[in-house]
Coordinates of C-alpha atoms in Angstrom, one line a residue:
M727 CA 143.5 71.0 92.5
S728 CA 146.2 72.4 95.0
L729 CA 145.8 73.1 98.6
A730 CA 146.0 76.8 98.1
T731 CA 143.4 76.8 95.5
I732 CA 141.0 75.1 97.8
L733 CA 141.4 77.2 100.8
A734 CA 140.9 80.3 98.2
Y735 CA 137.5 79.0 96.9
L736 CA 136.6 78.4 100.6
W737 CA 137.3 81.8 101.6
L738 CA 135.6 83.1 98.5
F739 CA 132.2 81.2 99.4
S740 CA 132.4 82.0 102.7
V741 CA 132.6 85.8 101.8
S742 CA 130.0 85.4 99.0
R743 CA 127.8 83.8 101.6
T744 CA 128.0 86.0 104.2
S745 CA 127.6 89.3 101.8
T746 CA 124.3 87.3 100.5
Q747 CA 122.7 86.4 103.9
G748 CA 123.8 90.6 104.6
S749 CA 121.6 91.5 102.1
Q750 CA 118.9 89.2 102.8
I751 CA 118.9 90.6 106.6
G752 CA 118.5 94.2 105.3
Q753 CA 115.7 93.4 102.9
E754 CA 113.9 91.1 105.3
L755 CA 114.0 92.9 109.0
G756 CA 114.5 96.6 107.0
P757 CA 111.0 97.3 106.8
R758 CA 110.1 95.7 110.0
L759 CA 112.5 98.7 111.5
S760 CA 111.8 102.2 112.5
P761 CA 113.2 105.0 110.2
E762 CA 116.1 105.8 112.3
A763 CA 117.3 102.2 112.7
S764 CA 119.9 101.2 110.0
I765 CA 121.6 97.8 108.9
V766 CA 125.4 97.6 108.6
H767 CA 128.2 95.1 107.6
D768 CA 131.1 97.2 108.8
T769 CA 131.0 97.3 112.4
S770 CA 134.0 99.6 112.9
A771 CA 131.6 102.4 114.0
A772 CA 130.8 100.6 117.1
P773 CA 134.0 98.8 117.9
R774 CA 134.9 96.6 120.9
W775 CA 136.6 97.7 124.0
S776 CA 139.2 94.2 123.7
D777 CA 139.7 93.1 120.5
Y778 CA 140.9 89.8 122.2
F779 CA 138.2 86.7 121.7
A780 CA 135.8 89.9 120.0
P781 CA 132.3 88.9 118.3
S782 CA 133.1 89.3 114.7
P783 CA 129.5 89.4 113.4
G784 CA 128.6 90.0 109.6
T785 CA 125.7 92.4 110.4
M786 CA 125.3 95.0 112.9
I787 CA 121.5 96.2 113.6
N788 CA 121.6 99.9 114.7
V789 CA 118.2 100.1 116.8
A790 CA 116.4 103.5 117.5
E791 CA 113.4 102.1 119.3
E792 CA 112.7 99.3 121.4
T793 CA 110.6 98.1 119.3
D794 CA 113.7 97.8 116.9
V795 CA 114.9 95.3 119.1
E796 CA 111.9 93.4 119.6
E797 CA 111.6 92.5 115.5
T798 CA 115.1 91.9 115.8
V799 CA 115.3 89.2 118.0
K800 CA 111.8 88.0 116.5
Y801 CA 113.5 87.9 113.1
C802 CA 116.8 85.9 114.4
I803 CA 114.4 83.5 115.8
E804 CA 112.5 83.3 112.9
K805 CA 115.8 82.7 110.7
N806 CA 117.9 80.6 113.3
L807 CA 120.3 83.4 113.4
T808 CA 122.6 84.0 116.7
F809 CA 122.6 87.3 118.2
L810 CA 124.4 89.4 121.1
A811 CA 122.9 93.0 122.5
Q812 CA 125.9 95.5 122.9
S813 CA 125.6 99.1 124.7
G814 CA 129.3 100.4 125.3
A815 CA 130.7 96.8 124.4
H816 CA 133.0 96.8 127.3
G817 CA 131.7 93.3 127.7
S818 CA 134.9 91.0 127.5
G819 CA 135.8 87.2 127.8
I820 CA 136.1 83.9 126.3
T821 CA 132.3 82.9 126.0
F822 CA 131.1 84.7 122.7
N823 CA 130.9 82.9 120.0
I824 CA 129.7 85.7 117.1
T825 CA 131.0 85.2 113.9
K826 CA 130.4 86.5 110.3
E827 CA 126.8 84.6 109.9
D828 CA 125.9 86.2 113.1
V829 CA 124.4 89.8 114.5
I830 CA 125.1 92.5 117.0
I831 CA 122.1 94.5 118.0
N832 CA 123.9 97.8 118.5
L833 CA 121.7 99.5 121.3
R834 CA 123.6 102.8 121.7
G835 CA 120.9 104.6 119.9
L836 CA 118.5 104.0 123.1
N837 CA 120.6 106.4 125.1
N838 CA 117.6 108.9 126.3
V839 CA 117.8 109.7 129.7
T840 CA 115.2 111.2 132.6
I841 CA 114.8 112.2 135.9
D842 CA 111.9 112.5 137.8
K843 CA 112.6 114.6 141.0
E844 CA 109.4 113.7 142.2
K845 CA 109.3 110.4 142.3
N846 CA 113.0 110.3 142.8
E847 CA 113.7 107.9 139.5
I848 CA 115.9 108.2 136.5
T849 CA 115.0 106.3 133.2
F850 CA 117.4 105.5 130.9
G851 CA 118.0 103.6 127.5
G852 CA 119.6 100.4 127.1
G853 CA 122.3 101.9 125.2
S854 CA 123.6 104.5 127.9
V855 CA 126.6 104.6 129.5
V856 CA 127.6 106.1 132.3
R857 CA 129.0 109.0 131.6
E858 CA 125.4 109.9 130.4
L859 CA 123.6 108.9 133.6
V860 CA 126.2 110.8 135.7
E861 CA 125.7 113.8 133.9
A862 CA 122.2 113.8 134.3
A863 CA 121.8 113.1 137.4
Y864 CA 124.4 116.2 138.2
Q865 CA 122.2 118.8 136.4
N866 CA 119.2 117.8 137.9
G867 CA 121.2 117.6 141.3
V868 CA 120.6 113.9 142.5
Q869 CA 123.1 111.0 142.8
I870 CA 122.8 107.3 141.0
V871 CA 124.7 104.3 142.0
A872 CA 125.9 104.0 138.2
G873 CA 129.5 102.2 137.5
A874 CA 132.9 103.2 138.3
C875 CA 134.2 103.6 134.5
N876 CA 132.4 106.4 132.5
C877 CA 132.0 104.5 129.4
V878 CA 130.8 101.2 130.6
G879 CA 127.3 100.6 129.2
V880 CA 124.2 99.9 131.6
G881 CA 124.6 96.6 130.7
H882 CA 126.7 96.3 134.5
V883 CA 123.9 96.7 136.0
L884 CA 122.5 93.5 135.1
G885 CA 125.3 91.9 136.6
G886 CA 125.0 93.8 140.3
G887 CA 126.7 97.2 139.2
L888 CA 129.8 98.4 141.9
S889 CA 129.9 102.1 142.7
R890 CA 131.7 104.2 144.4
L891 CA 128.4 105.2 146.2
M892 CA 127.6 101.4 147.5
G893 CA 128.7 102.6 151.0
L894 CA 125.8 104.9 150.9
Y895 CA 123.2 103.4 148.9
G896 CA 123.9 99.5 148.2
M897 CA 124.5 98.2 144.6
S898 CA 123.2 99.0 141.6
I899 CA 120.9 96.5 141.5
D900 CA 120.0 97.6 144.7
N901 CA 118.2 100.5 143.0
L902 CA 116.8 98.9 140.5
L903 CA 113.0 99.6 140.2
S904 CA 111.7 98.0 136.7
V905 CA 113.3 97.0 132.7
N906 CA 111.9 96.7 129.9
L907 CA 112.9 93.3 128.6
V908 CA 112.9 91.5 125.0
T909 CA 112.2 88.0 125.9
A910 CA 113.7 84.7 124.4
N911 CA 110.3 84.9 122.8
G912 CA 110.6 88.3 121.0
Q913 CA 108.0 89.8 123.2
L914 CA 108.5 93.2 124.5
K915 CA 107.5 93.7 128.1
R916 CA 108.1 95.7 131.6
V917 CA 109.2 93.5 134.4
N918 CA 110.0 94.4 138.3
A919 CA 109.6 92.8 141.7
R920 CA 105.9 92.5 141.4
S921 CA 104.8 91.5 138.0
D922 CA 107.5 88.6 137.5
P923 CA 109.2 87.7 141.2
D924 CA 111.3 84.7 139.2
L925 CA 112.5 87.0 136.4
W926 CA 113.2 89.9 138.5
F927 CA 115.6 87.6 140.9
A928 CA 117.2 86.2 137.7
L929 CA 118.0 89.9 135.9
R930 CA 119.5 91.1 138.9
G931 CA 123.2 89.2 139.0
A932 CA 122.5 87.3 135.5
G933 CA 120.2 89.5 133.6
A934 CA 122.4 89.1 130.3
N935 CA 121.3 85.2 129.9
F936 CA 117.4 86.4 130.2
G937 CA 116.8 89.2 127.5
I938 CA 117.6 92.2 126.5
V939 CA 117.2 95.5 128.6
T940 CA 115.9 98.1 126.6
S941 CA 115.2 100.9 129.4
L942 CA 115.8 100.6 132.9
T943 CA 114.3 102.9 136.1
M944 CA 116.4 103.1 138.9
R945 CA 116.3 105.2 142.6
T946 CA 118.1 108.4 142.7
H947 CA 119.1 110.0 145.8
R948 CA 119.3 113.7 146.6
A949 CA 122.8 115.0 147.0
P950 CA 123.6 117.2 149.8
S951 CA 125.8 118.7 147.6
N952 CA 127.0 118.3 144.1
D953 CA 130.7 118.2 145.0
V954 CA 132.7 114.8 145.8
W955 CA 136.5 114.4 146.4
V956 CA 138.3 112.4 144.3
G957 CA 141.8 112.0 142.8
S958 CA 145.0 109.7 143.0
L959 CA 148.1 109.2 145.3
F960 CA 151.5 108.2 143.3
F961 CA 153.7 105.8 145.5
P962 CA 157.1 104.5 145.0
A963 CA 156.7 100.6 144.8
A964 CA 159.3 100.7 148.0
K965 CA 155.4 102.0 150.0
L966 CA 153.3 98.7 148.4
Q967 CA 153.0 96.7 151.1
S968 CA 152.2 100.3 153.4
V969 CA 149.8 101.3 151.0
V970 CA 147.8 98.4 150.9
Q971 CA 148.1 97.9 154.9
A972 CA 146.7 101.6 155.1
H973 CA 143.6 100.8 153.6
N974 CA 143.1 97.6 155.5
D975 CA 143.5 100.0 158.6
L976 CA 141.3 102.4 157.2
E977 CA 137.6 102.7 158.7
F978 CA 135.8 103.0 155.5
L979 CA 132.6 105.2 156.3
P980 CA 129.5 105.2 154.1
G981 CA 130.7 107.3 151.0
M982 CA 134.5 106.2 151.3
S983 CA 135.7 104.3 148.7
S984 CA 139.5 103.6 147.3
L985 CA 141.2 102.1 144.1
I986 CA 144.4 100.7 144.1
T987 CA 146.4 100.3 140.5
F988 CA 149.8 98.8 139.5
A989 CA 150.2 100.8 136.2
A990 CA 153.2 101.9 134.2
I991 CA 153.3 105.7 133.8
P992 CA 156.0 107.8 131.7
S993 CA 159.1 108.3 133.7
Q994 CA 159.6 112.1 134.4
S995 CA 163.5 111.8 133.3
D996 CA 162.6 109.9 129.9
P997 CA 158.6 110.3 128.9
S998 CA 159.7 107.2 126.6
R999 CA 160.2 105.1 129.3
F1000 CA 157.0 103.6 131.5
E1001 CA 157.9 102.9 135.2
P1002 CA 155.5 100.5 137.3
T1003 CA 153.8 102.8 140.0
V1004 CA 151.5 102.0 142.7
I1005 CA 148.7 104.8 142.6
A1006 CA 145.8 104.5 145.2
S1007 CA 142.8 106.6 144.2
P1008 CA 140.5 107.5 147.1
G1009 CA 137.1 108.9 146.7
Y1010 CA 134.4 110.6 149.1
I1011 CA 131.6 111.9 148.6
T1012 CA 131.8 114.8 150.4
S1013 CA 132.2 118.7 149.8
S1014 CA 134.5 118.9 152.6
L1015 CA 138.4 118.7 151.9
S1016 CA 139.3 118.8 155.4
E1017 CA 137.1 115.7 156.2
A1018 CA 137.8 113.9 153.5
R1019 CA 141.7 114.4 153.7
A1020 CA 141.4 113.5 157.6
A1021 CA 139.5 110.1 156.8
F1022 CA 142.0 109.1 154.3
A1023 CA 145.1 110.6 157.1
P1024 CA 147.0 107.1 157.0
L1025 CA 147.7 107.4 152.9
F1026 CA 148.6 111.4 153.1
A1027 CA 151.0 109.6 156.1
L1028 CA 153.1 107.9 153.5
S1029 CA 154.2 111.2 151.6
P1030 CA 152.9 110.1 148.2
L1031 CA 155.0 111.6 145.4
V1032 CA 152.2 113.3 143.6
D1033 CA 148.9 114.2 144.8
T1034 CA 146.0 115.2 142.9
T1035 CA 143.1 114.9 145.1
A1036 CA 140.5 117.6 145.2
I1037 CA 137.0 118.5 145.7
V1038 CA 135.4 118.2 142.1
P1039 CA 131.8 118.5 140.5
Y1040 CA 130.0 114.9 141.0
N1041 CA 129.9 114.2 137.3
R1042 CA 133.9 114.0 137.6
L1043 CA 133.6 111.6 139.9
N1044 CA 134.8 108.4 137.6
A1045 CA 137.3 110.8 135.7
D1046 CA 140.3 109.5 137.3
Q1047 CA 139.4 106.2 135.2
D1048 CA 139.1 107.8 131.8
S1049 CA 142.3 105.8 130.7
F1050 CA 140.8 102.5 130.6
C1051 CA 138.0 103.4 128.3
T1052 CA 140.5 103.4 125.1
K1053 CA 139.2 101.0 123.0
G1054 CA 140.9 98.6 120.9
G1055 CA 144.1 96.0 121.2
R1056 CA 143.9 93.0 123.2
R1057 CA 142.9 93.0 126.2
P1058 CA 142.8 89.6 128.1
Q1059 CA 140.9 90.6 131.5
Y1060 CA 141.2 88.2 134.9
A1061 CA 139.6 88.7 137.9
V1062 CA 138.9 87.3 141.4
A1063 CA 136.8 88.4 144.4
V1064 CA 138.0 88.1 147.8
K1065 CA 137.4 89.3 151.6
K1066 CA 140.7 90.3 152.2
I1067 CA 143.9 91.7 150.8
H1068 CA 147.0 91.0 152.3
P1069 CA 150.2 93.3 151.9
D1070 CA 152.5 90.6 151.1
V1071 CA 150.3 89.0 148.5
A1072 CA 150.0 92.1 146.8
Q1073 CA 153.9 92.2 146.9
K1074 CA 154.1 89.1 145.3
V1075 CA 151.7 89.8 142.8
W1076 CA 153.9 93.4 142.0
D1077 CA 156.6 91.4 141.6
E1078 CA 154.9 89.2 138.6
Y1079 CA 153.6 92.3 137.3
V1080 CA 156.8 94.1 136.8
A1081 CA 158.2 90.7 135.5
F1082 CA 156.0 90.3 133.0
L1083 CA 156.0 94.3 131.6
A1084 CA 160.1 93.6 131.6
A1085 CA 159.9 90.6 129.7
N1086 CA 157.0 91.5 127.2
P1087 CA 158.0 94.5 125.7
G1088 CA 154.6 96.8 124.1
T1089 CA 152.5 95.4 127.3
E1090 CA 153.4 98.4 129.3
Q1091 CA 150.9 101.4 128.1
G1092 CA 148.0 100.0 129.7
S1093 CA 148.6 96.6 131.2
A1094 CA 147.2 97.0 134.9
I1095 CA 146.3 95.3 138.0
L1096 CA 143.0 97.1 139.7
W1097 CA 142.4 96.3 143.5
E1098 CA 139.3 97.7 144.3
Y1099 CA 137.9 99.2 148.0
L1100 CA 134.2 99.6 146.8
L1101 CA 132.5 98.8 149.8
G1102 CA 129.0 98.4 150.7
K1103 CA 127.7 95.3 149.3
T1104 CA 127.5 94.1 152.5
T1105 CA 127.1 96.7 155.2
V1106 CA 124.4 98.4 153.2
S1107 CA 122.9 96.2 150.6
R1108 CA 122.3 93.3 153.1
R1109 CA 120.7 95.4 156.0
R1110 CA 118.6 97.6 153.6
Y1111 CA 117.6 94.5 151.3
S1112 CA 117.6 91.5 153.3
G1113 CA 114.6 90.0 151.2
D1114 CA 115.4 89.2 148.0
A1115 CA 118.6 90.7 146.8
G1116 CA 119.1 89.2 143.3
A1117 CA 121.2 86.7 141.9
Y1118 CA 124.3 88.7 142.5
P1119 CA 126.3 85.8 144.7
H1120 CA 129.0 87.4 146.2
R1121 CA 127.6 90.0 149.2
D1122 CA 129.9 89.3 151.4
I1123 CA 132.9 89.8 149.3
D1124 CA 135.0 93.5 149.5
H1125 CA 137.3 93.3 147.0
D1126 CA 137.4 92.8 143.3
I1127 CA 140.7 92.5 141.4
I1128 CA 141.1 93.3 138.1
I1129 CA 144.4 91.8 136.0
S1130 CA 144.5 93.1 132.9
A1131 CA 147.3 92.8 130.1
V1132 CA 147.0 95.1 127.0
Y1133 CA 149.0 94.7 124.1
Q1134 CA 148.3 94.8 120.2
N1135 CA 150.2 91.9 118.9
A1136 CA 148.5 88.7 119.4
S1137 CA 152.2 86.9 119.9
F1138 CA 151.6 88.4 123.4
D1139 CA 148.5 85.8 124.0
A1140 CA 149.6 83.4 125.6
A1141 CA 152.1 85.2 127.9
A1142 CA 149.6 87.4 129.0
E1143 CA 147.0 84.4 129.5
G1144 CA 149.5 82.8 131.7
F1145 CA 150.1 86.2 133.5
G1146 CA 146.4 86.6 134.4
K1147 CA 146.1 83.2 135.7
R1148 CA 149.4 83.3 137.7
V1149 CA 148.3 86.4 139.3
R1150 CA 144.5 85.3 140.1
S1151 CA 145.9 82.2 141.6
L1152 CA 148.0 83.8 144.0
I1153 CA 145.4 86.5 145.1
A1154 CA 143.0 83.7 145.5
E1155 CA 145.3 81.1 147.1
G1156 CA 146.9 83.7 149.3
S1157 CA 144.2 86.2 150.4
G1158 CA 142.0 83.8 152.1
S1159 CA 141.6 80.3 153.1
K1160 CA 142.7 77.4 150.8
K1161 CA 139.1 76.0 151.1
E1162 CA 137.7 78.8 149.8
K1163 CA 136.6 78.3 146.3
L1164 CA 137.0 80.8 143.5
K1165 CA 134.9 83.5 143.4
V1166 CA 134.7 86.3 140.5
Y1167 CA 132.2 89.3 139.7
V1168 CA 130.8 88.3 136.4
N1169 CA 131.0 91.3 134.5
Y1170 CA 135.2 91.0 134.8
A1171 CA 135.1 87.1 134.7
F1172 CA 137.1 85.7 132.0
G1173 CA 135.1 82.5 130.9
D1174 CA 137.4 79.8 132.2
E1175 CA 136.3 79.8 135.5
P1176 CA 133.5 77.0 137.0
L1177 CA 129.9 78.2 136.9
E1178 CA 130.1 78.6 140.9
A1179 CA 132.8 81.2 140.5
V1180 CA 130.4 83.3 138.6
Y1181 CA 127.0 82.5 140.3
G1182 CA 127.6 80.9 143.5
D1183 CA 124.7 80.1 146.1
S1184 CA 122.2 81.4 143.1
L1185 CA 123.2 79.1 140.2
E1186 CA 120.9 76.0 140.8
R1187 CA 117.9 78.4 140.8
L1188 CA 119.3 80.2 137.6
I1189 CA 119.3 77.2 135.8
K1190 CA 115.8 76.1 136.6
L1191 CA 114.9 79.8 135.6
K1192 CA 116.8 79.4 132.4
R1193 CA 114.6 76.4 131.6
K1194 CA 111.3 78.2 132.2
Y1195 CA 112.2 81.7 130.4
D1196 CA 115.0 80.7 127.9
P1197 CA 114.4 76.8 127.4
Y1198 CA 116.4 76.8 123.8
G1199 CA 119.3 79.3 125.2
R1200 CA 119.3 82.4 122.8
F1201 CA 120.7 84.4 125.2
N1202 CA 124.1 82.5 125.2
Q1203 CA 126.7 84.6 124.8
F1204 CA 127.8 86.2 127.9
F1205 CA 129.0 83.5 130.6
P1206 CA 125.7 81.4 129.4
I1207 CA 123.6 79.6 132.2
P1208 CA 123.0 75.7 130.9
T1209 CA 119.3 74.9 131.0
H1210 CA 120.4 71.8 132.7
G1211 CA 123.1 70.3 134.9
K1212 CA 126.3 72.8 135.8
D1213 CA 128.4 72.3 132.7
Q1214 CA 130.6 75.2 132.4
Y1215 CA 129.1 77.6 129.8
S1216 CA 127.3 74.9 127.8

């Protein structure tokens, strides 16, 4: 028998086995689910944001009620099936290990959002995305601390939750009041600070390791105005260091935030050609145009080529980041968190970025480096929540930087990985003491970092809690915490 024949036989056997297993799941689990839930074996209706190291399940359970999640987890435990829950499907990294024999629990059907104005609370399903939360808040004249990207699922809250409103109200986890959670034994329970303090600690910074959150309740904040000031300022490459220095010199008042993006945009002279550009995206939670422009005067003094900043409705707060919502393509993402961004380091990173695009035609559309000035993790959160601030470990860090290459052809993988690692090292080594350990926000991490880089000083306690709440490691897909030792993603 030839090698080709053997390989063909093995492939057919694998396909047949997967098909048989999928049919069995439908027959056995289907009757236990609500009428609106469905079991499918084509996941194209719920694509991942990145195809790079993406989960590749044979079965997807589209849940419609919280009890569907409970029943699905119980079934997977009974049948020893590996599973992963997703909402916005934006989670990326190389720690996923979902194959054709495994299951994805699609939470998108759990997207109801309700606001209680009297209690100043918002409750939303675990399948909601940021856009739905912000829109509901806007319609009710309140504000919430949700992510800075509209299409990200609410699972981002479990990692900490960075937002343009942090300077006013702290991180998302600082505003979290309770969650409904399916635990490692398949039990649906309500968790808050009083009901289970240890689990509550773990959920706020490492939540994906301790259960599937089916609904969340957070504080809302009464808005003095339903308008905000946001937009983008475009600068030539020659002004890069000045743009960074201007940001460093700013006094970030509560309500102020900004992003600096290295991105390639269509050339005005030739739209088919993309030019690397420096883009600043300031924001201010105010309805006063003069107040906002005065607060960011150092940026306007640099004479931007294009200015799109304006007073807009609150539900347009994250609109400038919508270009990052496109799904599909390969998107290896690296990240690093630093206390300070140095202009000379930013220049070296820019040179690496431009060189990568030039050497790899086909990576221009979408590849970007994003420098976040979303301040407030320390100034607000530590002051207001000085007791149990949760497992999120990096409150002393003001800047998170994302390095993302975007392309279609897997042949670019090696070049993109090398680029991401080089830039990450440049920033980490150049933006602080060389003795400073690598730090990274779990929601932005790649997966090759030491566990201490992701979970910091919380790691030892988290390992003990993992052993307590998930001793068999059933929630083991998103930067998994071991039940013993500190082995990387073991």
